[in-house]
GROMACS .gro file of N, CA and C in nm:
model
  330
    1MET      N    1   0.083  -0.119   0.000
    1MET     CA    2   0.000   0.000   0.000
    1MET      C    3   0.087   0.126   0.000
    2LEU      N    4   0.197   0.123   0.072
    2LEU     CA    5   0.287   0.238   0.074
    2LEU      C    6   0.341   0.266  -0.065
    3GLU      N    7   0.376   0.159  -0.138
    3GLU     CA    8   0.428   0.176  -0.274
    3GLU      C    9   0.324   0.244  -0.363
    4PHE      N   10   0.199   0.205  -0.348
    4PHE     CA   11   0.090   0.265  -0.424
    4PHE      C   12   0.079   0.414  -0.394
    5HIS      N   13   0.084   0.451  -0.267
    5HIS     CA   14   0.074   0.592  -0.227
    5HIS      C   15   0.193   0.672  -0.279
    6LEU      N   16   0.310   0.612  -0.276
    6LEU     CA   17   0.428   0.682  -0.328
    6LEU      C   18   0.417   0.703  -0.478
    7ARG      N   19   0.366   0.604  -0.549
    7ARG     CA   20   0.349   0.620  -0.694
    7ARG      C   21   0.248   0.730  -0.726
    8LEU      N   22   0.142   0.735  -0.648
    8LEU     CA   23   0.043   0.841  -0.668
    8LEU      C   24   0.105   0.978  -0.647
    9PHE      N   25   0.178   0.994  -0.538
    9PHE     CA   26   0.240   1.123  -0.510
    9PHE      C   27   0.340   1.158  -0.620
   10CYS      N   28   0.419   1.061  -0.664
   10CYS     CA   29   0.518   1.088  -0.771
   10CYS      C   30   0.449   1.131  -0.899
   11GLU      N   31   0.336   1.069  -0.932
   11GLU     CA   32   0.262   1.108  -1.053
   11GLU      C   33   0.213   1.252  -1.042
   12MET      N   34   0.162   1.288  -0.926
   12MET     CA   35   0.114   1.425  -0.906
   12MET      C   36   0.231   1.523  -0.911
   13LEU      N   37   0.344   1.485  -0.852
   13LEU     CA   38   0.462   1.571  -0.852
   13LEU      C   39   0.517   1.587  -0.994
   14LYS      N   40   0.516   1.481  -1.073
   14LYS     CA   41   0.564   1.489  -1.212
   14LYS      C   42   0.485   1.592  -1.291
   15ARG      N   43   0.355   1.596  -1.267
   15ARG     CA   44   0.272   1.694  -1.338
   15ARG      C   45   0.313   1.836  -1.305
   16VAL      N   46   0.345   1.860  -1.180
   16VAL     CA   47   0.387   1.995  -1.139
   16VAL      C   48   0.521   2.028  -1.202
   17LEU      N   49   0.616   1.936  -1.193
   17LEU     CA   50   0.751   1.961  -1.244
   17LEU      C   51   0.753   1.973  -1.396
   18ALA      N   52   0.661   1.906  -1.463
   18ALA     CA   53   0.654   1.913  -1.609
   18ALA      C   54   0.583   2.040  -1.656
   19GLY      N   55   0.535   2.117  -1.562
   19GLY     CA   56   0.469   2.242  -1.597
   19GLY      C   57   0.325   2.225  -1.639
   20GLU      N   58   0.270   2.103  -1.624
   20GLU     CA   59   0.132   2.081  -1.661
   20GLU      C   60   0.037   2.145  -1.562
   21GLU      N   61   0.082   2.165  -1.443
   21GLU     CA   62   0.000   2.227  -1.340
   21GLU      C   63   0.070   2.355  -1.297
   22GLY      N   64  -0.002   2.460  -1.279
   22GLY     CA   65   0.058   2.585  -1.235
   22GLY      C   66   0.056   2.595  -1.084
   23GLU      N   67   0.092   2.488  -1.017
   23GLU     CA   68   0.079   2.483  -0.873
   23GLU      C   69   0.215   2.457  -0.809
   24ALA      N   70   0.225   2.497  -0.685
   24ALA     CA   71   0.348   2.474  -0.609
   24ALA      C   72   0.343   2.337  -0.545
   25ILE      N   73   0.461   2.291  -0.501
   25ILE     CA   74   0.471   2.159  -0.439
   25ILE      C   75   0.383   2.148  -0.314
   26PRO      N   76   0.369   2.251  -0.230
   26PRO     CA   77   0.277   2.236  -0.115
   26PRO      C   78   0.135   2.201  -0.157
   27THR      N   79   0.093   2.250  -0.273
   27THR     CA   80  -0.040   2.217  -0.323
   27THR      C   81  -0.049   2.068  -0.356
   28VAL      N   82   0.059   2.014  -0.411
   28VAL     CA   83   0.062   1.871  -0.442
   28VAL      C   84   0.046   1.790  -0.314
   29TRP      N   85   0.115   1.832  -0.208
   29TRP     CA   86   0.101   1.763  -0.079
   29TRP      C   87  -0.044   1.766  -0.032
   30ARG      N   88  -0.109   1.882  -0.042
   30ARG     CA   89  -0.249   1.892   0.001
   30ARG      C   90  -0.338   1.801  -0.083
   31GLN      N   91  -0.315   1.801  -0.214
   31GLN     CA   92  -0.394   1.715  -0.301
   31GLN      C   93  -0.371   1.568  -0.266
   32PHE      N   94  -0.246   1.533  -0.245
   32PHE     CA   95  -0.211   1.394  -0.213
   32PHE      C   96  -0.284   1.349  -0.086
   33PHE      N   97  -0.275   1.429   0.019
   33PHE     CA   98  -0.339   1.391   0.144
   33PHE      C   99  -0.491   1.394   0.133
   34SER      N  100  -0.544   1.482   0.051
   34SER     CA  101  -0.689   1.484   0.028
   34SER      C  102  -0.735   1.354  -0.037
   35VAL      N  103  -0.658   1.307  -0.135
   35VAL     CA  104  -0.692   1.180  -0.200
   35VAL      C  105  -0.681   1.066  -0.100
   36MET      N  106  -0.578   1.067  -0.019
   36MET     CA  107  -0.558   0.958   0.077
   36MET      C  108  -0.669   0.951   0.182
   37GLU      N  109  -0.736   1.062   0.207
   37GLU     CA  110  -0.844   1.065   0.305
   37GLU      C  111  -0.977   1.014   0.249
   38LEU      N  112  -0.984   0.996   0.119
   38LEU     CA  113  -1.108   0.948   0.058
   38LEU      C  114  -1.137   0.804   0.099
   39PRO      N  115  -1.264   0.766   0.106
   39PRO     CA  116  -1.296   0.625   0.124
   39PRO      C  117  -1.243   0.547   0.002
   40PHE      N  118  -1.214   0.420   0.020
   40PHE     CA  119  -1.150   0.341  -0.085
   40PHE      C  120  -1.226   0.348  -0.218
   41HIS      N  121  -1.359   0.334  -0.215
   41HIS     CA  122  -1.436   0.331  -0.340
   41HIS      C  123  -1.422   0.462  -0.418
   42LEU      N  124  -1.407   0.574  -0.349
   42LEU     CA  125  -1.385   0.702  -0.417
   42LEU      C  126  -1.239   0.721  -0.455
   43LYS      N  127  -1.150   0.669  -0.372
   43LYS     CA  128  -1.007   0.684  -0.398
   43LYS      C  129  -0.969   0.620  -0.532
   44VAL      N  130  -1.016   0.497  -0.558
   44VAL     CA  131  -0.979   0.431  -0.683
   44VAL      C  132  -1.036   0.505  -0.804
   45CYS      N  133  -1.158   0.556  -0.792
   45CYS     CA  134  -1.217   0.632  -0.903
   45CYS      C  135  -1.141   0.762  -0.926
   46CYS      N  136  -1.101   0.827  -0.819
   46CYS     CA  137  -1.028   0.954  -0.828
   46CYS      C  138  -0.889   0.932  -0.888
   47ILE      N  139  -0.820   0.831  -0.840
   47ILE     CA  140  -0.685   0.804  -0.889
   47ILE      C  141  -0.688   0.764  -1.036
   48TYR      N  142  -0.793   0.696  -1.078
   48TYR     CA  143  -0.807   0.659  -1.219
   48TYR      C  144  -0.803   0.782  -1.309
   49LEU      N  145  -0.849   0.895  -1.259
   49LEU     CA  146  -0.852   1.018  -1.339
   49LEU      C  147  -0.712   1.065  -1.379
   50LEU      N  148  -0.609   1.015  -1.311
   50LEU     CA  149  -0.472   1.055  -1.346
   50LEU      C  150  -0.429   1.003  -1.483
   51VAL      N  151  -0.504   0.908  -1.541
   51VAL     CA  152  -0.469   0.860  -1.674
   51VAL      C  153  -0.499   0.964  -1.781
   52PHE      N  154  -0.580   1.062  -1.747
   52PHE     CA  155  -0.616   1.167  -1.843
   52PHE      C  156  -0.523   1.286  -1.827
   53PRO      N  157  -0.486   1.350  -1.939
   53PRO     CA  158  -0.404   1.471  -1.929
   53PRO      C  159  -0.482   1.582  -1.859
   54PRO      N  160  -0.412   1.670  -1.789
   54PRO     CA  161  -0.480   1.782  -1.721
   54PRO      C  162  -0.558   1.867  -1.821
   55GLY      N  163  -0.676   1.909  -1.782
   55GLY     CA  164  -0.756   1.998  -1.865
   55GLY      C  165  -0.842   1.929  -1.969
   56ILE      N  166  -0.828   1.799  -1.985
   56ILE     CA  167  -0.908   1.729  -2.086
   56ILE      C  168  -1.054   1.727  -2.043
   57GLU      N  169  -1.143   1.725  -2.139
   57GLU     CA  170  -1.285   1.712  -2.110
   57GLU      C  171  -1.328   1.572  -2.149
   58ILE      N  172  -1.415   1.514  -2.067
   58ILE     CA  173  -1.467   1.381  -2.094
   58ILE      C  174  -1.614   1.379  -2.055
   59SER      N  175  -1.693   1.305  -2.129
   59SER     CA  176  -1.836   1.299  -2.097
   59SER      C  177  -1.856   1.215  -1.971
   60THR      N  178  -1.958   1.250  -1.896
   60THR     CA  179  -1.987   1.175  -1.774
   60THR      C  180  -2.020   1.030  -1.808
   61MET      N  181  -2.096   1.007  -1.914
   61MET     CA  182  -2.132   0.871  -1.952
   61MET      C  183  -2.008   0.789  -1.987
   62GLN      N  184  -1.914   0.849  -2.057
   62GLN     CA  185  -1.791   0.778  -2.092
   62GLN      C  186  -1.713   0.743  -1.965
   63LEU      N  187  -1.707   0.836  -1.871
   63LEU     CA  188  -1.636   0.808  -1.746
   63LEU      C  189  -1.705   0.696  -1.669
   64TYR      N  190  -1.837   0.697  -1.664
   64TYR     CA  191  -1.910   0.588  -1.597
   64TYR      C  192  -1.873   0.454  -1.660
   65GLN      N  193  -1.873   0.449  -1.793
   65GLN     CA  194  -1.842   0.325  -1.863
   65GLN      C  195  -1.700   0.278  -1.834
   66LEU      N  196  -1.607   0.372  -1.827
   66LEU     CA  197  -1.468   0.335  -1.796
   66LEU      C  198  -1.457   0.280  -1.654
   67TRP      N  199  -1.523   0.344  -1.559
   67TRP     CA  200  -1.520   0.295  -1.420
   67TRP      C  201  -1.579   0.155  -1.411
   68VAL      N  202  -1.688   0.129  -1.485
   68VAL     CA  203  -1.748  -0.005  -1.485
   68VAL      C  204  -1.652  -0.104  -1.548
   69ALA      N  205  -1.591  -0.067  -1.662
   69ALA     CA  206  -1.498  -0.156  -1.731
   69ALA      C  207  -1.378  -0.192  -1.643
   70GLU      N  208  -1.334  -0.099  -1.561
   70GLU     CA  209  -1.221  -0.125  -1.472
   70GLU      C  210  -1.261  -0.204  -1.347
   71GLY      N  211  -1.391  -0.221  -1.327
   71GLY     CA  212  -1.438  -0.298  -1.212
   71GLY      C  213  -1.454  -0.216  -1.085
   72PHE      N  214  -1.450  -0.084  -1.097
   72PHE     CA  215  -1.467   0.002  -0.980
   72PHE      C  216  -1.614   0.010  -0.938
   73ILE      N  217  -1.702  -0.014  -1.034
   73ILE     CA  218  -1.846  -0.002  -1.012
   73ILE      C  219  -1.911  -0.125  -1.076
   74PRO      N  220  -2.014  -0.182  -1.011
   74PRO     CA  221  -2.080  -0.298  -1.069
   74PRO      C  222  -2.143  -0.266  -1.205
   75TYR      N  223  -2.153  -0.368  -1.289
   75TYR     CA  224  -2.218  -0.353  -1.419
   75TYR      C  225  -2.357  -0.296  -1.398
   76ASN      N  226  -2.400  -0.208  -1.485
   76ASN     CA  227  -2.529  -0.139  -1.475
   76ASN      C  228  -2.538  -0.054  -1.349
   77GLY      N  229  -2.425  -0.006  -1.302
   77GLY     CA  230  -2.423   0.075  -1.181
   77GLY      C  231  -2.417   0.223  -1.210
   78GLU      N  232  -2.493   0.269  -1.310
   78GLU     CA  233  -2.487   0.410  -1.348
   78GLU      C  234  -2.526   0.501  -1.231
   79GLU      N  235  -2.623   0.459  -1.153
   79GLU     CA  236  -2.665   0.540  -1.038
   79GLU      C  237  -2.551   0.550  -0.936
   80THR      N  238  -2.482   0.439  -0.915
   80THR     CA  239  -2.368   0.439  -0.823
   80THR      C  240  -2.257   0.528  -0.877
   81ALA      N  241  -2.229   0.515  -1.007
   81ALA     CA  242  -2.125   0.598  -1.070
   81ALA      C  243  -2.159   0.745  -1.058
   82GLU      N  244  -2.284   0.778  -1.078
   82GLU     CA  245  -2.327   0.918  -1.067
   82GLU      C  246  -2.307   0.969  -0.925
   83HIS      N  247  -2.339   0.886  -0.827
   83HIS     CA  248  -2.320   0.924  -0.686
   83HIS      C  249  -2.171   0.947  -0.657
   84TYR      N  250  -2.084   0.856  -0.704
   84TYR     CA  251  -1.939   0.871  -0.682
   84TYR      C  252  -1.890   1.001  -0.746
   85LEU      N  253  -1.935   1.026  -0.869
   85LEU     CA  254  -1.893   1.145  -0.941
   85LEU      C  255  -1.936   1.272  -0.868
   86LYS      N  256  -2.060   1.276  -0.822
   86LYS     CA  257  -2.108   1.393  -0.748
   86LYS      C  258  -2.025   1.416  -0.622
   87GLU      N  259  -1.987   1.309  -0.556
   87GLU     CA  260  -1.905   1.321  -0.435
   87GLU      C  261  -1.767   1.378  -0.468
   88LEU      N  262  -1.706   1.332  -0.578
   88LEU     CA  263  -1.574   1.383  -0.617
   88LEU      C  264  -1.583   1.530  -0.661
   89ILE      N  265  -1.692   1.567  -0.726
   89ILE     CA  266  -1.712   1.707  -0.764
   89ILE      C  267  -1.730   1.792  -0.638
   90HIS      N  268  -1.811   1.744  -0.546
   90HIS     CA  269  -1.836   1.816  -0.421
   90HIS      C  270  -1.706   1.837  -0.342
   91ARG      N  271  -1.618   1.739  -0.346
   91ARG     CA  272  -1.491   1.748  -0.271
   91ARG      C  273  -1.385   1.828  -0.348
   92GLY      N  274  -1.416   1.871  -0.469
   92GLY     CA  275  -1.326   1.959  -0.544
   92GLY      C  276  -1.222   1.888  -0.628
   93PHE      N  277  -1.236   1.758  -0.652
   93PHE     CA  278  -1.138   1.687  -0.733
   93PHE      C  279  -1.165   1.701  -0.883
   94ILE      N  280  -1.288   1.736  -0.918
   94ILE     CA  281  -1.329   1.743  -1.058
   94ILE      C  282  -1.411   1.870  -1.078
   95GLN      N  283  -1.390   1.935  -1.192
   95GLN     CA  284  -1.476   2.046  -1.230
   95GLN      C  285  -1.577   1.994  -1.331
   96PHE      N  286  -1.700   2.036  -1.314
   96PHE     CA  287  -1.810   1.988  -1.396
   96PHE      C  288  -1.860   2.102  -1.483
   97ARG      N  289  -1.889   2.068  -1.608
   97ARG     CA  290  -1.946   2.168  -1.699
   97ARG      C  291  -2.064   2.105  -1.772
   98LYS      N  292  -2.180   2.160  -1.751
   98LYS     CA  293  -2.300   2.107  -1.816
   98LYS      C  294  -2.311   2.168  -1.954
   99ARG      N  295  -2.317   2.084  -2.054
   99ARG     CA  296  -2.330   2.132  -2.192
   99ARG      C  297  -2.473   2.120  -2.240
  100SER      N  298  -2.532   2.005  -2.218
  100SER     CA  299  -2.672   1.982  -2.250
  100SER      C  300  -2.717   1.863  -2.166
  101SER      N  301  -2.841   1.831  -2.174
  101SER     CA  302  -2.891   1.720  -2.091
  101SER      C  303  -2.829   1.587  -2.131
  102ARG      N  304  -2.772   1.577  -2.250
  102ARG     CA  305  -2.718   1.449  -2.296
  102ARG      C  306  -2.565   1.444  -2.296
  103SER      N  307  -2.499   1.555  -2.275
  103SER     CA  308  -2.353   1.551  -2.289
  103SER      C  309  -2.283   1.633  -2.181
  104ASP      N  310  -2.308   1.602  -2.057
  104ASP     CA  311  -2.235   1.667  -1.949
  104ASP      C  312  -2.086   1.636  -1.966
  105ARG      N  313  -2.001   1.731  -1.931
  105ARG     CA  314  -1.857   1.713  -1.949
  105ARG      C  315  -1.786   1.738  -1.818
  106LEU      N  316  -1.672   1.673  -1.803
  106LEU     CA  317  -1.587   1.691  -1.686
  106LEU      C  318  -1.454   1.745  -1.733
  107ARG      N  319  -1.391   1.827  -1.649
  107ARG     CA  320  -1.258   1.876  -1.682
  107ARG      C  321  -1.182   1.906  -1.555
  108GLU      N  322  -1.053   1.929  -1.569
  108GLU     CA  323  -0.966   1.966  -1.456
  108GLU      C  324  -0.971   1.864  -1.343
  109PHE      N  325  -0.921   1.745  -1.371
  109PHE     CA  326  -0.915   1.643  -1.269
  109PHE      C  327  -0.804   1.675  -1.172
  110LEU      N  328  -0.830   1.652  -1.044
  110LEU     CA  329  -0.732   1.676  -0.938
  110LEU      C  330  -0.674   1.812  -0.957
   0.00000   0.00000   0.00000
Protein backbone atom coordinates (compact mmCIF):
# COMPACT_ATOMS: atom_id res chain seq x y z
CA MET A 1 0.00 0.00 0.00
CA LEU A 2 2.87 2.38 0.74
CA GLU A 3 4.28 1.76 -2.74
CA PHE A 4 0.90 2.65 -4.24
CA HIS A 5 0.74 5.92 -2.27
CA LEU A 6 4.28 6.82 -3.28
CA ARG A 7 3.49 6.20 -6.94
CA LEU A 8 0.43 8.41 -6.68
CA PHE A 9 2.40 11.23 -5.10
CA CYS A 10 5.18 10.88 -7.71
CA GLU A 11 2.62 11.08 -10.53
CA MET A 12 1.14 14.25 -9.06
CA LEU A 13 4.62 15.71 -8.52
CA LYS A 14 5.64 14.89 -12.12
CA ARG A 15 2.72 16.94 -13.38
CA VAL A 16 3.87 19.95 -11.39
CA LEU A 17 7.51 19.61 -12.44
CA ALA A 18 6.54 19.13 -16.09
CA GLY A 19 4.69 22.42 -15.97
CA GLU A 20 1.32 20.81 -16.61
CA GLU A 21 0.00 22.27 -13.40
CA GLY A 22 0.58 25.85 -12.35
CA GLU A 23 0.79 24.83 -8.73
CA ALA A 24 3.48 24.74 -6.09
CA ILE A 25 4.71 21.59 -4.39
CA PRO A 26 2.77 22.36 -1.15
CA THR A 27 -0.40 22.17 -3.23
CA VAL A 28 0.62 18.71 -4.42
CA TRP A 29 1.01 17.63 -0.79
CA ARG A 30 -2.49 18.92 0.01
CA GLN A 31 -3.94 17.15 -3.01
CA PHE A 32 -2.11 13.94 -2.13
CA PHE A 33 -3.39 13.91 1.44
CA SER A 34 -6.89 14.84 0.28
CA VAL A 35 -6.92 11.80 -2.00
CA MET A 36 -5.58 9.58 0.77
CA GLU A 37 -8.44 10.65 3.05
CA LEU A 38 -11.08 9.48 0.58
CA PRO A 39 -12.96 6.25 1.24
CA PHE A 40 -11.50 3.41 -0.85
CA HIS A 41 -14.36 3.31 -3.40
CA LEU A 42 -13.85 7.02 -4.17
CA LYS A 43 -10.07 6.84 -3.98
CA VAL A 44 -9.79 4.31 -6.83
CA CYS A 45 -12.17 6.32 -9.03
CA CYS A 46 -10.28 9.54 -8.28
CA ILE A 47 -6.85 8.04 -8.89
CA TYR A 48 -8.07 6.59 -12.19
CA LEU A 49 -8.52 10.18 -13.39
CA LEU A 50 -4.72 10.55 -13.46
CA VAL A 51 -4.69 8.60 -16.74
CA PHE A 52 -6.16 11.67 -18.43
CA PRO A 53 -4.04 14.71 -19.29
CA PRO A 54 -4.80 17.82 -17.21
CA GLY A 55 -7.56 19.98 -18.65
CA ILE A 56 -9.08 17.29 -20.86
CA GLU A 57 -12.85 17.12 -21.10
CA ILE A 58 -14.67 13.81 -20.94
CA SER A 59 -18.36 12.99 -20.97
CA THR A 60 -19.87 11.75 -17.74
CA MET A 61 -21.32 8.71 -19.52
CA GLN A 62 -17.91 7.78 -20.92
CA LEU A 63 -16.36 8.08 -17.46
CA TYR A 64 -19.10 5.88 -15.97
CA GLN A 65 -18.42 3.25 -18.63
CA LEU A 66 -14.68 3.35 -17.96
CA TRP A 67 -15.20 2.95 -14.20
CA VAL A 68 -17.48 -0.05 -14.85
CA ALA A 69 -14.98 -1.56 -17.31
CA GLU A 70 -12.21 -1.25 -14.72
CA GLY A 71 -14.38 -2.98 -12.12
CA PHE A 72 -14.67 0.02 -9.80
CA ILE A 73 -18.46 -0.02 -10.12
CA PRO A 74 -20.80 -2.98 -10.69
CA TYR A 75 -22.18 -3.53 -14.19
CA ASN A 76 -25.29 -1.39 -14.75
CA GLY A 77 -24.23 0.75 -11.81
CA GLU A 78 -24.87 4.10 -13.48
CA GLU A 79 -26.65 5.40 -10.38
CA THR A 80 -23.68 4.39 -8.23
CA ALA A 81 -21.25 5.98 -10.70
CA GLU A 82 -23.27 9.18 -10.67
CA HIS A 83 -23.20 9.24 -6.86
CA TYR A 84 -19.39 8.71 -6.82
CA LEU A 85 -18.93 11.45 -9.41
CA LYS A 86 -21.08 13.93 -7.48
CA GLU A 87 -19.05 13.21 -4.35
CA LEU A 88 -15.74 13.83 -6.17
CA ILE A 89 -17.12 17.07 -7.64
CA HIS A 90 -18.36 18.16 -4.21
CA ARG A 91 -14.91 17.48 -2.71
CA GLY A 92 -13.26 19.59 -5.44
CA PHE A 93 -11.38 16.87 -7.33
CA ILE A 94 -13.29 17.43 -10.58
CA GLN A 95 -14.76 20.46 -12.30
CA PHE A 96 -18.10 19.88 -13.96
CA ARG A 97 -19.46 21.68 -16.99
CA LYS A 98 -23.00 21.07 -18.16
CA ARG A 99 -23.30 21.32 -21.92
CA SER A 100 -26.72 19.82 -22.50
CA SER A 101 -28.91 17.20 -20.91
CA ARG A 102 -27.18 14.49 -22.96
CA SER A 103 -23.53 15.51 -22.89
CA ASP A 104 -22.35 16.67 -19.49
CA ARG A 105 -18.57 17.13 -19.49
CA LEU A 106 -15.87 16.91 -16.86
CA ARG A 107 -12.58 18.76 -16.82
CA GLU A 108 -9.66 19.66 -14.56
CA PHE A 109 -9.15 16.43 -12.69
CA LEU A 110 -7.32 16.76 -9.38
